[in-house]
GROMACS .gro file of N, CA and C in nm:
model
  198
    1UNK      N    1   0.098  -0.134   0.011
    1UNK     CA    2   0.067  -0.011   0.004
    1UNK      C    3   0.095   0.102   0.011
    2UNK      N    4   0.048   0.230  -0.078
    2UNK     CA    5   0.140   0.344  -0.108
    2UNK      C    6   0.077   0.468   0.022
    3UNK      N    7   0.137   0.491   0.077
    3UNK     CA    8   0.111   0.638   0.182
    3UNK      C    9   0.164   0.747   0.159
    4UNK      N   10   0.185   0.770   0.017
    4UNK     CA   11   0.215   0.922   0.032
    4UNK      C   12   0.380   0.945   0.056
    5UNK      N   13   0.448   0.888   0.123
    5UNK     CA   14   0.540   0.898   0.192
    5UNK      C   15   0.653   0.856   0.137
    6UNK      N   16   0.804   0.875   0.212
    6UNK     CA   17   0.927   0.792   0.067
    6UNK      C   18   0.898   0.653   0.110
    7UNK      N   19   0.851   0.603   0.212
    7UNK     CA   20   0.862   0.424   0.212
    7UNK      C   21   0.712   0.379   0.182
    8UNK      N   22   0.737   0.272   0.095
    8UNK     CA   23   0.599   0.191   0.052
    8UNK      C   24   0.586   0.077   0.154
    9UNK      N   25   0.460   0.046   0.158
    9UNK     CA   26   0.438  -0.084   0.256
    9UNK      C   27   0.434  -0.157   0.162
   10UNK      N   28   0.436  -0.276   0.184
   10UNK     CA   29   0.407  -0.367   0.101
   10UNK      C   30   0.348  -0.534   0.177
   11UNK      N   31   0.286  -0.561   0.150
   11UNK     CA   32   0.232  -0.733   0.277
   11UNK      C   33   0.237  -0.671   0.395
   12UNK      N   34   0.301  -0.775   0.467
   12UNK     CA   35   0.336  -0.779   0.615
   12UNK      C   36   0.464  -0.765   0.671
   13UNK      N   37   0.589  -0.726   0.568
   13UNK     CA   38   0.698  -0.738   0.636
   13UNK      C   39   0.709  -0.651   0.762
   14UNK      N   40   0.802  -0.709   0.836
   14UNK     CA   41   0.867  -0.658   0.932
   14UNK      C   42   0.934  -0.532   0.942
   15UNK      N   43   1.043  -0.511   0.881
   15UNK     CA   44   1.093  -0.407   0.825
   15UNK      C   45   1.045  -0.271   0.759
   16UNK      N   46   0.993  -0.353   0.675
   16UNK     CA   47   0.871  -0.232   0.606
   16UNK      C   48   0.765  -0.167   0.643
   17UNK      N   49   0.718  -0.257   0.750
   17UNK     CA   50   0.610  -0.203   0.831
   17UNK      C   51   0.695  -0.078   0.934
   18UNK      N   52   0.775  -0.132   0.964
   18UNK     CA   53   0.888  -0.044   1.106
   18UNK      C   54   0.883   0.130   1.060
   19UNK      N   55   0.968   0.084   0.871
   19UNK     CA   56   1.008   0.171   0.832
   19UNK      C   57   0.883   0.282   0.801
   20UNK      N   58   0.722   0.195   0.801
   20UNK     CA   59   0.641   0.306   0.789
   20UNK      C   60   0.590   0.390   0.923
   21UNK      N   61   0.603   0.294   1.032
   21UNK     CA   62   0.611   0.338   1.140
   21UNK      C   63   0.643   0.480   1.183
   22UNK      N   64   0.800   0.476   1.134
   22UNK     CA   65   0.900   0.535   1.175
   22UNK      C   66   0.826   0.671   1.103
   23UNK      N   67   0.810   0.635   0.969
   23UNK     CA   68   0.750   0.759   0.875
   23UNK      C   69   0.644   0.847   0.977
   24UNK      N   70   0.553   0.774   0.997
   24UNK     CA   71   0.430   0.841   1.063
   24UNK      C   72   0.461   0.928   1.217
   25UNK      N   73   0.536   0.865   1.253
   25UNK     CA   74   0.570   0.930   1.399
   25UNK      C   75   0.681   1.051   1.369
   26UNK      N   76   0.761   1.003   1.256
   26UNK     CA   77   0.785   1.159   1.228
   26UNK      C   78   0.695   1.247   1.187
   27UNK      N   79   0.609   1.240   1.107
   27UNK     CA   80   0.503   1.315   1.031
   27UNK      C   81   0.396   1.388   1.206
   28UNK      N   82   0.366   1.282   1.312
   28UNK     CA   83   0.333   1.334   1.374
   28UNK      C   84   0.395   1.433   1.492
   29UNK      N   85   0.550   1.417   1.459
   29UNK     CA   86   0.651   1.502   1.540
   29UNK      C   87   0.639   1.662   1.483
   30UNK      N   88   0.628   1.648   1.328
   30UNK     CA   89   0.630   1.762   1.249
   30UNK      C   90   0.511   1.819   1.282
   31UNK      N   91   0.419   1.793   1.268
   31UNK     CA   92   0.278   1.812   1.248
   31UNK      C   93   0.228   1.957   1.331
   32UNK      N   94   0.254   1.949   1.436
   32UNK     CA   95   0.189   2.143   1.504
   32UNK      C   96   0.293   2.195   1.472
   33UNK      N   97   0.436   2.198   1.396
   33UNK     CA   98   0.552   2.297   1.374
   33UNK      C   99   0.494   2.328   1.253
   34UNK      N  100   0.408   2.224   1.155
   34UNK     CA  101   0.400   2.264   0.997
   34UNK      C  102   0.253   2.351   1.026
   35UNK      N  103   0.183   2.284   1.126
   35UNK     CA  104   0.025   2.416   1.116
   35UNK      C  105   0.078   2.534   1.205
   36UNK      N  106   0.167   2.500   1.306
   36UNK     CA  107   0.215   2.702   1.289
   36UNK      C  108   0.243   2.753   1.209
   37UNK      N  109   0.338   2.683   1.133
   37UNK     CA  110   0.414   2.770   1.013
   37UNK      C  111   0.296   2.845   0.928
   38UNK      N  112   0.201   2.690   0.867
   38UNK     CA  113   0.069   2.783   0.786
   38UNK      C  114  -0.003   2.861   0.857
   39UNK      N  115  -0.012   2.844   0.982
   39UNK     CA  116  -0.120   2.959   1.062
   39UNK      C  117  -0.067   3.130   1.066
   40UNK      N  118   0.111   3.107   1.081
   40UNK     CA  119   0.176   3.200   1.052
   40UNK      C  120   0.150   3.263   0.858
   41UNK      N  121   0.184   3.143   0.824
   41UNK     CA  122   0.153   3.230   0.655
   41UNK      C  123  -0.004   3.289   0.651
   42UNK      N  124  -0.115   3.210   0.693
   42UNK     CA  125  -0.230   3.240   0.656
   42UNK      C  126  -0.233   3.355   0.713
   43UNK      N  127  -0.189   3.400   0.815
   43UNK     CA  128  -0.208   3.566   0.899
   43UNK      C  129  -0.144   3.653   0.832
   44UNK      N  130  -0.005   3.622   0.782
   44UNK     CA  131   0.090   3.733   0.716
   44UNK      C  132   0.016   3.763   0.546
   45UNK      N  133  -0.060   3.671   0.530
   45UNK     CA  134  -0.161   3.667   0.386
   45UNK      C  135  -0.266   3.749   0.417
   46UNK      N  136  -0.329   3.750   0.526
   46UNK     CA  137  -0.456   3.839   0.554
   46UNK      C  138  -0.421   3.969   0.578
   47UNK      N  139  -0.315   3.950   0.625
   47UNK     CA  140  -0.253   4.116   0.656
   47UNK      C  141  -0.238   4.165   0.538
   48UNK      N  142  -0.191   4.145   0.432
   48UNK     CA  143  -0.138   4.141   0.320
   48UNK      C  144  -0.261   4.233   0.246
   49UNK      N  145  -0.368   4.098   0.242
   49UNK     CA  146  -0.506   4.150   0.186
   49UNK      C  147  -0.598   4.268   0.219
   50UNK      N  148  -0.561   4.333   0.360
   50UNK     CA  149  -0.597   4.420   0.403
   50UNK      C  150  -0.540   4.555   0.340
   51UNK      N  151  -0.407   4.550   0.353
   51UNK     CA  152  -0.314   4.673   0.290
   51UNK      C  153  -0.378   4.684   0.150
   52UNK      N  154  -0.416   4.568   0.067
   52UNK     CA  155  -0.455   4.566  -0.076
   52UNK      C  156  -0.590   4.672  -0.065
   53UNK      N  157  -0.670   4.608   0.025
   53UNK     CA  158  -0.822   4.712   0.004
   53UNK      C  159  -0.778   4.852  -0.002
   54UNK      N  160  -0.695   4.887   0.137
   54UNK     CA  161  -0.632   5.061   0.107
   54UNK      C  162  -0.580   5.070   0.008
   55UNK      N  163  -0.492   5.035  -0.029
   55UNK     CA  164  -0.436   5.054  -0.186
   55UNK      C  165  -0.533   5.066  -0.295
   56UNK      N  166  -0.664   4.977  -0.329
   56UNK     CA  167  -0.720   4.975  -0.414
   56UNK      C  168  -0.799   5.105  -0.400
   57UNK      N  169  -0.846   5.137  -0.295
   57UNK     CA  170  -0.927   5.257  -0.217
   57UNK      C  171  -0.843   5.402  -0.269
   58UNK      N  172  -0.729   5.408  -0.280
   58UNK     CA  173  -0.643   5.507  -0.248
   58UNK      C  174  -0.672   5.533  -0.442
   59UNK      N  175  -0.624   5.397  -0.514
   59UNK     CA  176  -0.646   5.473  -0.635
   59UNK      C  177  -0.766   5.460  -0.659
   60UNK      N  178  -0.859   5.420  -0.638
   60UNK     CA  179  -0.976   5.493  -0.709
   60UNK      C  180  -1.023   5.616  -0.659
   61UNK      N  181  -0.983   5.689  -0.559
   61UNK     CA  182  -0.966   5.814  -0.515
   61UNK      C  183  -0.882   5.938  -0.631
   62UNK      N  184  -0.758   5.848  -0.603
   62UNK     CA  185  -0.644   5.938  -0.723
   62UNK      C  186  -0.717   5.942  -0.841
   63UNK      N  187  -0.815   5.860  -0.888
   63UNK     CA  188  -0.825   5.839  -1.044
   63UNK      C  189  -0.970   5.920  -1.050
   64UNK      N  190  -1.044   5.894  -0.948
   64UNK     CA  191  -1.184   5.978  -0.910
   64UNK      C  192  -1.286   5.857  -1.015
   65UNK      N  193  -1.313   5.738  -0.934
   65UNK     CA  194  -1.351   5.654  -0.974
   65UNK      C  195  -1.450   5.603  -0.856
   66UNK      N  196  -1.575   5.608  -0.848
   66UNK     CA  197  -1.649   5.568  -0.731
   66UNK      C  198  -1.697   5.448  -0.713
   0.00000   0.00000   0.00000
């Protein structure tokens, strides 16, 4: 079964099963950090959109566009 990681699990091989479990553990450790980073990116993006609204309004005012 392909898990979308670097490891491919085939059958019930002890060695392969262990490799897949290691991959899951590694992902579980990184998950909170990934969520935190994504949250920061989303926050930054939202803040940049807020500034964009002001810029669009300023352009409209400077060109007398209602």
